[in-house]
mmCIF file of N, CA and C in Angstrom:
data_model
loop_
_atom_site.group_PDB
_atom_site.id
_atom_site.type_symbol
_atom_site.label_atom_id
_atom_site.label_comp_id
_atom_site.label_asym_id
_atom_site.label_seq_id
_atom_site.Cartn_x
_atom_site.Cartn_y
_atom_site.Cartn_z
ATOM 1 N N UNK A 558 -15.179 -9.047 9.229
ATOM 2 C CA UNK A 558 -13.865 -9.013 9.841
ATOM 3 C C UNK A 558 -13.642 -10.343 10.545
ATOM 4 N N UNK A 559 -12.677 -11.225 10.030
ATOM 5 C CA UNK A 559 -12.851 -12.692 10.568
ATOM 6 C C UNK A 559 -11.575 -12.372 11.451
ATOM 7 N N UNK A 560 -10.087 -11.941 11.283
ATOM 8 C CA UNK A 560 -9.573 -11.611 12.184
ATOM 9 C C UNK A 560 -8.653 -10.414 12.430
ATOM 10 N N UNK A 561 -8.522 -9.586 13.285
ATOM 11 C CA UNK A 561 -8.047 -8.745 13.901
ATOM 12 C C UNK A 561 -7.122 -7.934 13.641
ATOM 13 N N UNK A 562 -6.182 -8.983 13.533
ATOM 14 C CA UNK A 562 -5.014 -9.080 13.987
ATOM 15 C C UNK A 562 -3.722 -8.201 12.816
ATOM 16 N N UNK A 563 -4.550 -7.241 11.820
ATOM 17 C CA UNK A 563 -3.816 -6.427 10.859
ATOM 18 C C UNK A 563 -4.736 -5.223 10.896
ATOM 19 N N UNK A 564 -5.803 -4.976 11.936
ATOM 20 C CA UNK A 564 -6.480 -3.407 12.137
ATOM 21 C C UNK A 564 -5.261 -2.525 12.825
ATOM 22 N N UNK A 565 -5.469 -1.458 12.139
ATOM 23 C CA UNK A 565 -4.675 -0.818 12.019
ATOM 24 C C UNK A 565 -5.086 0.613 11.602
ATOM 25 N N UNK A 566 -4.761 2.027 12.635
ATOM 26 C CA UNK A 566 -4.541 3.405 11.908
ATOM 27 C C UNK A 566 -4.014 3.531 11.164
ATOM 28 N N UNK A 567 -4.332 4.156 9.368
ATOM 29 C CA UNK A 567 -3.879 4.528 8.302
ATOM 30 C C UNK A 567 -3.908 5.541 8.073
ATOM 31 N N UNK A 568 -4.324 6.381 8.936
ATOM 32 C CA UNK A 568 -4.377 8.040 8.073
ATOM 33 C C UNK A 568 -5.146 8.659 8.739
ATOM 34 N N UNK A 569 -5.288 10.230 7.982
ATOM 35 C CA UNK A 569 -6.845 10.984 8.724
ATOM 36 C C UNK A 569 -7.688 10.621 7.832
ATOM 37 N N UNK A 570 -8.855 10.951 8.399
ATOM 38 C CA UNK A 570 -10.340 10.893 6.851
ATOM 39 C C UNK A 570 -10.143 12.289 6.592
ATOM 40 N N UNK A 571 -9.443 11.951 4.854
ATOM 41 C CA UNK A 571 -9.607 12.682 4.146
ATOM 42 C C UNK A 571 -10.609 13.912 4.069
ATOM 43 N N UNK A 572 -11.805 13.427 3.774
ATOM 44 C CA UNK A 572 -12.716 14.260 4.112
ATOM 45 C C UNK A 572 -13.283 14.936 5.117
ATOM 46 N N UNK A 573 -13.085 14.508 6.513
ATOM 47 C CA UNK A 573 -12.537 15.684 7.618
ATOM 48 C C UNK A 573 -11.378 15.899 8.100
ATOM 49 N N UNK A 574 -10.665 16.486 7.473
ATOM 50 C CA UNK A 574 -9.122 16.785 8.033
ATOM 51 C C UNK A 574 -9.081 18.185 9.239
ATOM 52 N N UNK A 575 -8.438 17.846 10.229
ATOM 53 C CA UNK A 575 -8.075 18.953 11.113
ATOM 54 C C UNK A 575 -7.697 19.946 11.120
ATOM 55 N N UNK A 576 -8.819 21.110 11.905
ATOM 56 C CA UNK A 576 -8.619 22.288 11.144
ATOM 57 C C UNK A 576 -8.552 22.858 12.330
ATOM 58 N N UNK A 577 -8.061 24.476 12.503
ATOM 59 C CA UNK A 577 -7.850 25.451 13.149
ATOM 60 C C UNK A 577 -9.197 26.342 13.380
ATOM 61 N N UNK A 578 -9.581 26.246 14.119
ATOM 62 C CA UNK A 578 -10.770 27.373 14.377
ATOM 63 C C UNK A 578 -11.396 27.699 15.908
ATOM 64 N N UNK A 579 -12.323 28.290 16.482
ATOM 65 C CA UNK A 579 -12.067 28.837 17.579
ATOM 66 C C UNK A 579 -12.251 28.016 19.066
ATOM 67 N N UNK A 580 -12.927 26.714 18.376
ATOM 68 C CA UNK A 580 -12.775 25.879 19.660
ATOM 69 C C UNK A 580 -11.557 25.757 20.565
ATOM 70 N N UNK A 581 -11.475 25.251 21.603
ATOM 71 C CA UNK A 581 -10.837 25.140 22.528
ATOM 72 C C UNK A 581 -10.295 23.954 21.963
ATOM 73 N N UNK A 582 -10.305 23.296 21.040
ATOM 74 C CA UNK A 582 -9.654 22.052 20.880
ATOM 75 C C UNK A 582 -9.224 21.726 19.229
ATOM 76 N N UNK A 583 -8.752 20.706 18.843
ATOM 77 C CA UNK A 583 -8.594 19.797 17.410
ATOM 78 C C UNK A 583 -9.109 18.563 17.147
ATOM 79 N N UNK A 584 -10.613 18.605 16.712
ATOM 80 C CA UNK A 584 -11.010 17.497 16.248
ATOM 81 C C UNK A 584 -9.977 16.784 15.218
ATOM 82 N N UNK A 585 -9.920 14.995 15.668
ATOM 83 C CA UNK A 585 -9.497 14.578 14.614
ATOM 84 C C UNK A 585 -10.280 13.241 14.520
ATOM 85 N N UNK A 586 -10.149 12.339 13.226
ATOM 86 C CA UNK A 586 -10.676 11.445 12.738
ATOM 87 C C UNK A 586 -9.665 10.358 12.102
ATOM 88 N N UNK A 587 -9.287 9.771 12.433
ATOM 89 C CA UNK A 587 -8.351 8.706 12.181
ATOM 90 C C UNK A 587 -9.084 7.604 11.577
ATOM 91 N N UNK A 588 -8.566 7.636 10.173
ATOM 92 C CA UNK A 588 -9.247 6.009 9.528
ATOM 93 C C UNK A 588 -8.838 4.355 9.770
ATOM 94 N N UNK A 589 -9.098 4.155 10.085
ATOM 95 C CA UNK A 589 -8.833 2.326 10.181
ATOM 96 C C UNK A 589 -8.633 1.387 8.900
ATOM 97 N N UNK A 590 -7.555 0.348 8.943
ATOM 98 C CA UNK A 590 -7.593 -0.301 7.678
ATOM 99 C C UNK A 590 -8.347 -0.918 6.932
ATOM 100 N N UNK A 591 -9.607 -1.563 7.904
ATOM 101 C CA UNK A 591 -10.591 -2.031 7.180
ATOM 102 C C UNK A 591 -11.901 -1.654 8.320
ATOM 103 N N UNK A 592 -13.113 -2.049 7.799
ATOM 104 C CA UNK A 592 -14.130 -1.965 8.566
ATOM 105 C C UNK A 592 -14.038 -2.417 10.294
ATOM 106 N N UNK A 593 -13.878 -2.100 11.171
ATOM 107 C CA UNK A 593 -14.624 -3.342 12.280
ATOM 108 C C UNK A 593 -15.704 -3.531 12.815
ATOM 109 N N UNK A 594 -15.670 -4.739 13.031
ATOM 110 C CA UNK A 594 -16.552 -5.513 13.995
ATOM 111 C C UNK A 594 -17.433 -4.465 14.977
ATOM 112 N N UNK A 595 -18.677 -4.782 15.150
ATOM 113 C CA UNK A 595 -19.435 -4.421 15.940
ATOM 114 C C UNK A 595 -18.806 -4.775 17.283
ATOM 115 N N UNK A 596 -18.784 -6.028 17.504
ATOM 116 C CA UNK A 596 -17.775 -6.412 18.571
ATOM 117 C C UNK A 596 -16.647 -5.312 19.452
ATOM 118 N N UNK A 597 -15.898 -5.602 17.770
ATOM 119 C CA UNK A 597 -14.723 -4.917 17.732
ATOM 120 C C UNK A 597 -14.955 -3.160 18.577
ATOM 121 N N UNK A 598 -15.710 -2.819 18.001
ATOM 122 C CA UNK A 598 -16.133 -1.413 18.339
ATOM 123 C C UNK A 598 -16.529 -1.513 19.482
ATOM 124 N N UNK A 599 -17.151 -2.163 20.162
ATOM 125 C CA UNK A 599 -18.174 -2.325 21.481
ATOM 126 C C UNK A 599 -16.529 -2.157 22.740
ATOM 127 N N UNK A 600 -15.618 -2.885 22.222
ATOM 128 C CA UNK A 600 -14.578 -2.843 22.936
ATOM 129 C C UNK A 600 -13.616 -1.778 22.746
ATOM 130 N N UNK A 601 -13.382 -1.291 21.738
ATOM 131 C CA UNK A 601 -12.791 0.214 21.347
ATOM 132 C C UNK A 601 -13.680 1.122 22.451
ATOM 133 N N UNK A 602 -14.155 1.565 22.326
ATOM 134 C CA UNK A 602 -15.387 2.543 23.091
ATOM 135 C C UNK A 602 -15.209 2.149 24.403
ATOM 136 N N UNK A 603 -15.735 0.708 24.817
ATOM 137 C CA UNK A 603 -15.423 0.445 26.310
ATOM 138 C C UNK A 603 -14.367 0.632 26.703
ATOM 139 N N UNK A 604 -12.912 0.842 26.264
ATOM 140 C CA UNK A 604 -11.619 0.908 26.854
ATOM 141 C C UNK A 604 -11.635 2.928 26.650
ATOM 142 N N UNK A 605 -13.084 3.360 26.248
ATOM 143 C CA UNK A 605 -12.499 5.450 26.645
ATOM 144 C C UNK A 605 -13.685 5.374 27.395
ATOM 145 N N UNK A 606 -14.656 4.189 27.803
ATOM 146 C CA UNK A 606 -15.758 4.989 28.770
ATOM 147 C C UNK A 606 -15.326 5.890 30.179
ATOM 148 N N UNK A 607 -14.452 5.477 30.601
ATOM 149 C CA UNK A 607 -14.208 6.111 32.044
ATOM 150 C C UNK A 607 -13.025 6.966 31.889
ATOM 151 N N UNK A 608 -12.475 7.215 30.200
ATOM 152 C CA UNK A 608 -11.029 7.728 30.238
ATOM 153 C C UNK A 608 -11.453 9.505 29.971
ATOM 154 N N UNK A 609 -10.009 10.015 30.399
ATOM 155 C CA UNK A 609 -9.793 11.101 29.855
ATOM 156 C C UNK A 609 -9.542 11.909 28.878
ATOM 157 N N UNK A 610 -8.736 10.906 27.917
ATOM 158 C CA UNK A 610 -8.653 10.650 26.694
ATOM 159 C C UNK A 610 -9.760 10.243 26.271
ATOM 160 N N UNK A 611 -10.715 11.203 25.291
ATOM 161 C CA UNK A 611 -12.059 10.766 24.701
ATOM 162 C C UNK A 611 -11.705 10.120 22.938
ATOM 163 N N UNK A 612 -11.872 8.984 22.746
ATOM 164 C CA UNK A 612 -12.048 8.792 21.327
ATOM 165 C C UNK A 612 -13.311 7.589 21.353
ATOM 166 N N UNK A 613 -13.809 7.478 19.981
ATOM 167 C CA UNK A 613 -15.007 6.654 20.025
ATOM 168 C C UNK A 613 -15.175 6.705 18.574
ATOM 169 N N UNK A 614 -15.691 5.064 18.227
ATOM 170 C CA UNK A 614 -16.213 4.477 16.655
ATOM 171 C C UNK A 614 -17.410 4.291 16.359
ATOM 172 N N UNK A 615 -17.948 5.614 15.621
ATOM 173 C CA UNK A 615 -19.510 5.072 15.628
ATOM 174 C C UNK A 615 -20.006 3.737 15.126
ATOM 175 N N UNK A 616 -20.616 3.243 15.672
ATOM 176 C CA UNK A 616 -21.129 1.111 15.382
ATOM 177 C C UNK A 616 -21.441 1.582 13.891
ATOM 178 N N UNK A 617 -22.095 2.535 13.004
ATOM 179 C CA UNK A 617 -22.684 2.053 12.188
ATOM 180 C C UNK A 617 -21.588 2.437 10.603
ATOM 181 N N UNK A 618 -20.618 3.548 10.866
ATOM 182 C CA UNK A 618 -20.070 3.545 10.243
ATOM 183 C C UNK A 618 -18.338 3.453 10.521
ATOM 184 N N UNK A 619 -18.235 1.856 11.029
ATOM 185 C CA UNK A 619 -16.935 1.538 11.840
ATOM 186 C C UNK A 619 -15.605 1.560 11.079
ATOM 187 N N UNK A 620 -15.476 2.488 10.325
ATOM 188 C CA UNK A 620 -14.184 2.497 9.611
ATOM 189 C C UNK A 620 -13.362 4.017 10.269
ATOM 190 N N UNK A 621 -13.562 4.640 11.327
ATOM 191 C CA UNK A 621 -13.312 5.864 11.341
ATOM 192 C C UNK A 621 -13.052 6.175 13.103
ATOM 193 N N UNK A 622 -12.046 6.567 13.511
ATOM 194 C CA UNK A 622 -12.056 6.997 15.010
ATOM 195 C C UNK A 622 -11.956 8.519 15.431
ATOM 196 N N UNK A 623 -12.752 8.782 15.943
ATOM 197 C CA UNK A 623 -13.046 10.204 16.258
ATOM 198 C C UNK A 623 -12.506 10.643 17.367
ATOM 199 N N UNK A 624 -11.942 11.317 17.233
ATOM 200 C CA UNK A 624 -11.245 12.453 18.422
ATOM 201 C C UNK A 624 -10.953 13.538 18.633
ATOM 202 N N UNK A 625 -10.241 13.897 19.739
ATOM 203 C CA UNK A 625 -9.747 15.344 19.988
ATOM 204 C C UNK A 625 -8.272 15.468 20.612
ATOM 205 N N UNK A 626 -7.791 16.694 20.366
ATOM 206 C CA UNK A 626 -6.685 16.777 21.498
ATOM 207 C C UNK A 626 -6.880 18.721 21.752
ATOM 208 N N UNK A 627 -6.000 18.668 23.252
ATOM 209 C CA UNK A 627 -6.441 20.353 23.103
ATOM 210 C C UNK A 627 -5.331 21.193 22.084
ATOM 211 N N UNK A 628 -4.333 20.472 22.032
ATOM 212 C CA UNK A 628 -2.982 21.490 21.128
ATOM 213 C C UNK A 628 -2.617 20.323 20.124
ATOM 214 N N UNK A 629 -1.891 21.245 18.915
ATOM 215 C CA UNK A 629 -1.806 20.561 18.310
ATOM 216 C C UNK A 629 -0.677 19.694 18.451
ATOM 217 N N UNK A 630 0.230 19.870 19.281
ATOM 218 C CA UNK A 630 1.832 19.418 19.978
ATOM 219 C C UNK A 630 1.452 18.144 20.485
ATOM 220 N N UNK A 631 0.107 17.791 20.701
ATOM 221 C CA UNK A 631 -0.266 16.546 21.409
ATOM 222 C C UNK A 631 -0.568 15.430 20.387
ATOM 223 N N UNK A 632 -1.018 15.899 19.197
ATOM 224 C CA UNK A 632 -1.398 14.902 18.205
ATOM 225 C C UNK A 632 -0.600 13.801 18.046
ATOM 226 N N UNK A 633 0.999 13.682 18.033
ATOM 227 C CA UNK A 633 1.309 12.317 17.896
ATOM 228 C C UNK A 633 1.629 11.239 19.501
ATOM 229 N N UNK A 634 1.530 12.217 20.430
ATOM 230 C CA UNK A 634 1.407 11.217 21.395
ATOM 231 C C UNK A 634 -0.329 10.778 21.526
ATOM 232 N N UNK A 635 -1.103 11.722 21.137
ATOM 233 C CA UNK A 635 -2.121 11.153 21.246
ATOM 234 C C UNK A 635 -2.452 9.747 19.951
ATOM 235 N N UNK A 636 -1.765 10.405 18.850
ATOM 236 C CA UNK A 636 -1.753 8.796 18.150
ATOM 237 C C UNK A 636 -1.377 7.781 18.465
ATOM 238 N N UNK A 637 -0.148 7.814 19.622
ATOM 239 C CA UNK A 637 0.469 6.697 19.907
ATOM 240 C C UNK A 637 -0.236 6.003 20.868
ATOM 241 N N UNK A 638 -1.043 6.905 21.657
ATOM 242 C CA UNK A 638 -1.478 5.649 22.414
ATOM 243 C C UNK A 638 -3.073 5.353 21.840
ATOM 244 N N UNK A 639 -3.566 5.797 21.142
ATOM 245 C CA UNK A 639 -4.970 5.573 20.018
ATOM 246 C C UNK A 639 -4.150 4.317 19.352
ATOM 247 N N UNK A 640 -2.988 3.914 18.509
ATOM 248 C CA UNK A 640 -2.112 2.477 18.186
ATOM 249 C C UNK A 640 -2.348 1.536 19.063
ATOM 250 N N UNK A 641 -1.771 2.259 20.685
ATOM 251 C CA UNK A 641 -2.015 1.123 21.692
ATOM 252 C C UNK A 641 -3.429 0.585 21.651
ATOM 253 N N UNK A 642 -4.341 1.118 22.064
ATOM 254 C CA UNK A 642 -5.681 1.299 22.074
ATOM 255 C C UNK A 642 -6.080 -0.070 20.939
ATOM 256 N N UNK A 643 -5.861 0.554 19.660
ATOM 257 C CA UNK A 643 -6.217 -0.523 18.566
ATOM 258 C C UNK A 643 -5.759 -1.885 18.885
ATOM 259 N N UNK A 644 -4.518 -2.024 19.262
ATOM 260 C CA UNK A 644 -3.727 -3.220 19.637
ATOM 261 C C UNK A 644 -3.962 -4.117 20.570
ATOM 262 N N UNK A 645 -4.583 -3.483 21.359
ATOM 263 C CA UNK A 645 -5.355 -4.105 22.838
ATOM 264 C C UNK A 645 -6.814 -4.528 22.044
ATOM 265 N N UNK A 646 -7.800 -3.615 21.304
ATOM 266 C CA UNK A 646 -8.968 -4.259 21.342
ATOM 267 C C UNK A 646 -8.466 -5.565 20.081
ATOM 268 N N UNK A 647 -7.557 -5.560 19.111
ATOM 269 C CA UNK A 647 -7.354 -6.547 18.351
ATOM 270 C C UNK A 647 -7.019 -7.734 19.151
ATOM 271 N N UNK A 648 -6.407 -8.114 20.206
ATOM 272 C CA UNK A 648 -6.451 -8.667 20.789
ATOM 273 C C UNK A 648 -7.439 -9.286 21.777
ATOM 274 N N UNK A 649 -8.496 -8.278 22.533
ATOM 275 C CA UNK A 649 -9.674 -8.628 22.810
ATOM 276 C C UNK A 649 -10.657 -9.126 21.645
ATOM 277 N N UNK A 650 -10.443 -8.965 20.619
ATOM 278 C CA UNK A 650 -11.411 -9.282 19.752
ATOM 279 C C UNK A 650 -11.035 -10.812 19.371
ATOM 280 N N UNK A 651 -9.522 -11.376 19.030
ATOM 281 C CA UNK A 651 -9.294 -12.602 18.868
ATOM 282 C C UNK A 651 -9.779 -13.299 19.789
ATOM 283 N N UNK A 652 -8.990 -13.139 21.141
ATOM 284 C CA UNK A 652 -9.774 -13.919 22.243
ATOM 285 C C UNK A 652 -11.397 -14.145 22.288
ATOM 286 N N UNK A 653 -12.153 -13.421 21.768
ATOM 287 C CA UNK A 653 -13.202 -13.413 22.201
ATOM 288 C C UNK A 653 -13.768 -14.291 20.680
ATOM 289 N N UNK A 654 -13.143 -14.248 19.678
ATOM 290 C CA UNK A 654 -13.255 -15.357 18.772
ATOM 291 C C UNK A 654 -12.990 -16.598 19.153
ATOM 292 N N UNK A 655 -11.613 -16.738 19.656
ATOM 293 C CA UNK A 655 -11.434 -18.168 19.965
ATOM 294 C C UNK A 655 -12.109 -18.679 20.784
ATOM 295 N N UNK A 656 -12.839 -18.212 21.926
ATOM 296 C CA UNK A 656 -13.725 -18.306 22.906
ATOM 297 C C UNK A 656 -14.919 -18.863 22.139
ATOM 298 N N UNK A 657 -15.760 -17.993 20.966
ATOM 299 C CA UNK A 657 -16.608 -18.531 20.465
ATOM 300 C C UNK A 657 -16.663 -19.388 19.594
ATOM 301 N N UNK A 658 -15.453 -19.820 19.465
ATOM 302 C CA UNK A 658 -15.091 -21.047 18.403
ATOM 303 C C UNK A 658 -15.031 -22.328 19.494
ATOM 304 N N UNK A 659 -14.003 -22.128 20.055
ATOM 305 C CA UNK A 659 -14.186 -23.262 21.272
ATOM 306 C C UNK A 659 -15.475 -23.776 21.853
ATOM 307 N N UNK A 660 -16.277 -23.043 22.034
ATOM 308 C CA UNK A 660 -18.048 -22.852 22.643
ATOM 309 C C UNK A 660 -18.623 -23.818 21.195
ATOM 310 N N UNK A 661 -18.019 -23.287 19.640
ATOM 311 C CA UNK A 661 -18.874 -23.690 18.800
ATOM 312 C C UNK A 661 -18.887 -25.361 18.961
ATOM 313 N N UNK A 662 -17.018 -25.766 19.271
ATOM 314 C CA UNK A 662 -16.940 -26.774 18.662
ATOM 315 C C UNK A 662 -17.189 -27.964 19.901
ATOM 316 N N UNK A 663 -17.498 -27.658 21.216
ATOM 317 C CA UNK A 663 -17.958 -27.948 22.010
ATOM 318 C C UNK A 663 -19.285 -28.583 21.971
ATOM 319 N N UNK A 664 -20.654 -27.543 21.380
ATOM 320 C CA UNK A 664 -21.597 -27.653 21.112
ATOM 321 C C UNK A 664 -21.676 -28.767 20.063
ATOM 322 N N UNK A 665 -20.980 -28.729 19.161
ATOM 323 C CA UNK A 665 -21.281 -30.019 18.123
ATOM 324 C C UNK A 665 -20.567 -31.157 18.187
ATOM 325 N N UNK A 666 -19.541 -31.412 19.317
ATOM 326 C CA UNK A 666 -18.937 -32.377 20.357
ATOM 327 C C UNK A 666 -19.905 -33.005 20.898
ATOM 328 N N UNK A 667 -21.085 -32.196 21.398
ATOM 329 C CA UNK A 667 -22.026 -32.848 22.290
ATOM 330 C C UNK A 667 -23.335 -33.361 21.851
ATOM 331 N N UNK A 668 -23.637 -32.973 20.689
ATOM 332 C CA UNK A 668 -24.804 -32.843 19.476
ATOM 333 C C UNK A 668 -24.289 -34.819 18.720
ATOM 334 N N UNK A 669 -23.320 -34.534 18.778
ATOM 335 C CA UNK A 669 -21.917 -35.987 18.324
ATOM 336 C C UNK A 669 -22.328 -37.264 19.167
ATOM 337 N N UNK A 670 -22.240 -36.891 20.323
ATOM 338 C CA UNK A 670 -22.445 -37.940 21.502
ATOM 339 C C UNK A 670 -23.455 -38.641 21.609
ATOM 340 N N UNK A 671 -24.639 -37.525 21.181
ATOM 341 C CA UNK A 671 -26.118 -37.689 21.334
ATOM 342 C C UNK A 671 -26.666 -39.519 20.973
ATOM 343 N N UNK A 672 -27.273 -39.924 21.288
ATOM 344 C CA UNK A 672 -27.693 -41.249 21.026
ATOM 345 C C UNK A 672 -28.665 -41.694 20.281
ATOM 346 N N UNK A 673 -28.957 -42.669 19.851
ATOM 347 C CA UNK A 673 -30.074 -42.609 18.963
ATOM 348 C C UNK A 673 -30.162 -42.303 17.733
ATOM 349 N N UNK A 674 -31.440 -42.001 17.067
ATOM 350 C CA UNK A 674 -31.717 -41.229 15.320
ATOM 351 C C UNK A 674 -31.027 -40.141 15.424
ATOM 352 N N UNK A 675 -31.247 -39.317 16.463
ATOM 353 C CA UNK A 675 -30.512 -37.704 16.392
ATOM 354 C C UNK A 675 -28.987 -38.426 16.452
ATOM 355 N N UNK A 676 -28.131 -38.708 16.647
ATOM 356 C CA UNK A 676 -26.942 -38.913 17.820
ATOM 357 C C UNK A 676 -26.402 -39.335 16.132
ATOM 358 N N UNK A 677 -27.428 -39.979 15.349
ATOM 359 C CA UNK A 677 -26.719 -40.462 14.615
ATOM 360 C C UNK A 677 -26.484 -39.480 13.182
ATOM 361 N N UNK A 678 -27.827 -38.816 13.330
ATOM 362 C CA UNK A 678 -28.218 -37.657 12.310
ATOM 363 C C UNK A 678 -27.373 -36.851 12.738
ATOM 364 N N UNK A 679 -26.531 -36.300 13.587
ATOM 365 C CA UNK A 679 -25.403 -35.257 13.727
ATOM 366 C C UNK A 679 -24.593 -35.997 13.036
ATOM 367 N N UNK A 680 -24.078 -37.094 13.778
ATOM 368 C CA UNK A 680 -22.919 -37.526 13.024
ATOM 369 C C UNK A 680 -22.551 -37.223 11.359
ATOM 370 N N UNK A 681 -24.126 -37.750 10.646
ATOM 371 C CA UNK A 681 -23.827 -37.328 9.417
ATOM 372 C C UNK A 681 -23.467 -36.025 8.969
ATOM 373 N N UNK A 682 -24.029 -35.416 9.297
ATOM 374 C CA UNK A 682 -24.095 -33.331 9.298
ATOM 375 C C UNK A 682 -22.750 -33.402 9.113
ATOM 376 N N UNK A 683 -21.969 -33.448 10.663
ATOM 377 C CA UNK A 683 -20.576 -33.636 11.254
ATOM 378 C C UNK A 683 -19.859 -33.595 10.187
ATOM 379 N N UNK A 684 -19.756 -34.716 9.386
ATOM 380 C CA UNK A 684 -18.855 -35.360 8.811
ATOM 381 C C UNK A 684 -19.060 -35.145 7.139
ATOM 382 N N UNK A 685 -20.198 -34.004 6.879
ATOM 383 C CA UNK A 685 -20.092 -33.779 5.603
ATOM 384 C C UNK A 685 -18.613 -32.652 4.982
ATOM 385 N N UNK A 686 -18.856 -32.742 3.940
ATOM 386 C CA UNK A 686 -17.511 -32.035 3.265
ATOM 387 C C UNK A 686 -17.609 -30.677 2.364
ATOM 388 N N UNK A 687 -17.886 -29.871 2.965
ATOM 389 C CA UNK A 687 -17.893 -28.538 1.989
ATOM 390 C C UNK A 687 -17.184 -28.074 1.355
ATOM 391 N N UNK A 688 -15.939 -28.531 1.049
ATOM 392 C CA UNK A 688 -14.873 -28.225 0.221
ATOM 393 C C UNK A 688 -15.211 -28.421 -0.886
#
């Protein structure tokens, strides 16, 4: 997942769809458009640790958001703010890219400077062409 910024709720998982039975509640499972980020997830999860609203992405199979509501009358406000939810960590997740891009290009800014055989041996690295 290089960027964010088109994750998105698409549906239920098919294969657990919400059902009626004697719990006190309605599990649901909301699929995501593509895989995310470990990252990505680490921050999904951190924005329901202290909430009332429980939803959560298991790290290992991150295509899927798990939840509940107690009635079923609640399901689309509870989608709407599970949207918000997505929208906020897509956004924490860019930032926290550009952050590590900035850091990257910093690091080989300074690797650049260096003096000497090394100072000069970056330079070459630097300036090769992978295209």
């Amino acid at each position: 997942m290089k960027n964010s910024e088109d994750l998105r709720i698409i549906g239920i998982d098919d294969t657990r769809p919400p059902i009626i039975n004697k719990k006190p509640y309605i599990d649901l499972v909301f699929t995501l458009s593509e895989q995310a980020s470990k990252q990505w997830c680490q921050n999904f999860n951190g924005l329901f640790s202290n909430s009332e609203s429980k939803a959560k992405i298991n790290l290992k199979d991150s295509t899927y958001i798990e939840t509940w509501v107690k009635t079923m009358d609640k399901i689309p406000e509870h989608l709407e703010m599970l949207k918000t939810k997505v929208t906020e960590c897509n956004e924490l997740y860019n930032v926290h890219q550009i952050a590590m891009a900035q850091a990257a290009t910093n690091k080989n800014k300074t690797l650049q400077e260096e003096q000497g055989p090394q100072g000069q041996l970056n330079n070459i690295i630097a300036q090769l062409d992978f295209n």
